[in-house]
GROMACS .gro file of C-alpha atoms in nm:
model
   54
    1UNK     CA    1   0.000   0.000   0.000
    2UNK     CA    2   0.274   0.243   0.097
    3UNK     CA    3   0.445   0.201  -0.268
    4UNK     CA    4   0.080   0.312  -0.435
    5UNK     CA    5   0.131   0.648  -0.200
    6UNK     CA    6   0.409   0.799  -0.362
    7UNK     CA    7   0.269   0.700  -0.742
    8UNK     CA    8  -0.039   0.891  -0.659
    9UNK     CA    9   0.116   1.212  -0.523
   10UNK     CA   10   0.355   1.202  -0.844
   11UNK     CA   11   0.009   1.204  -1.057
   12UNK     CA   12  -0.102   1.459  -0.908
   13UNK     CA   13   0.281   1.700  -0.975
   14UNK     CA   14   0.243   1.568  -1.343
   15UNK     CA   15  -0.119   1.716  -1.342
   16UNK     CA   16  -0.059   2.029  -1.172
   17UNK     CA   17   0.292   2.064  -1.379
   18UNK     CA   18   0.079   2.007  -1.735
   19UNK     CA   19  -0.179   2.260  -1.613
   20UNK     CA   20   0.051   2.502  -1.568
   21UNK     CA   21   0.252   2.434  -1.923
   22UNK     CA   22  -0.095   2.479  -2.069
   23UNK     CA   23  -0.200   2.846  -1.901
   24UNK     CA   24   0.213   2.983  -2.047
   25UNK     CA   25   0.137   2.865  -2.351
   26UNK     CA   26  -0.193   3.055  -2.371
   27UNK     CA   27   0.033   3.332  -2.219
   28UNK     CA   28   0.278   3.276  -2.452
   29UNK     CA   29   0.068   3.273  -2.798
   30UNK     CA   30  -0.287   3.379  -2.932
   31UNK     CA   31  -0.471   3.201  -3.222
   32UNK     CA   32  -0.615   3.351  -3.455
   33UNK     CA   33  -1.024   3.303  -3.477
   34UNK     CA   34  -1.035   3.344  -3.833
   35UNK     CA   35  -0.755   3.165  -3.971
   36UNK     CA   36  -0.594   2.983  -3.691
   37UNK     CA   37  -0.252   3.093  -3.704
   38UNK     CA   38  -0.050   3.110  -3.422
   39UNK     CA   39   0.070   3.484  -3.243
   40UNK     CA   40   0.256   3.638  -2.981
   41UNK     CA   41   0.021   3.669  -2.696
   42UNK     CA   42   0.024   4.027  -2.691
   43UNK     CA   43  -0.041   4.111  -3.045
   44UNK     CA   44  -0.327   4.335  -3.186
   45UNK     CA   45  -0.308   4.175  -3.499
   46UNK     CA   46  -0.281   3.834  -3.648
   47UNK     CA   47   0.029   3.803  -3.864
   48UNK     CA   48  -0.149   3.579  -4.128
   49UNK     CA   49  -0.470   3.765  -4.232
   50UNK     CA   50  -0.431   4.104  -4.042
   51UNK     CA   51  -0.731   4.003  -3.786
   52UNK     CA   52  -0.754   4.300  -3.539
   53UNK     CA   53  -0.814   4.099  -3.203
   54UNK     CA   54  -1.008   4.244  -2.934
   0.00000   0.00000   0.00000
């Protein structure tokens, strides 16, 4: 039972760790509604098809 312990509180890091990759890379790009494309997460515009973002 004691060797199950340490398995589970490693699941939960990984979990917490992959959560937190996922919110910096929303920080670190924005996609484009229109045509998808991948930006830097403070631009105004997208680079592919000049969508103003909001």
């Amino acid at each position: 039972v004691e060797a199950e312990e340490p398995a589970a509180e490693e699941a939960k890091e990984d979990a917490a760790s992959d959560e937190s990759a996922d919110e910096s890379a929303e920080q670190e790009s924005r996609d484009c509604p229109i045509c998808g494309t991948s930006n830097a997460h403070d631009a105004t515009t997208c680079i592919a098809c000049n969508y103003t973002f909001e």
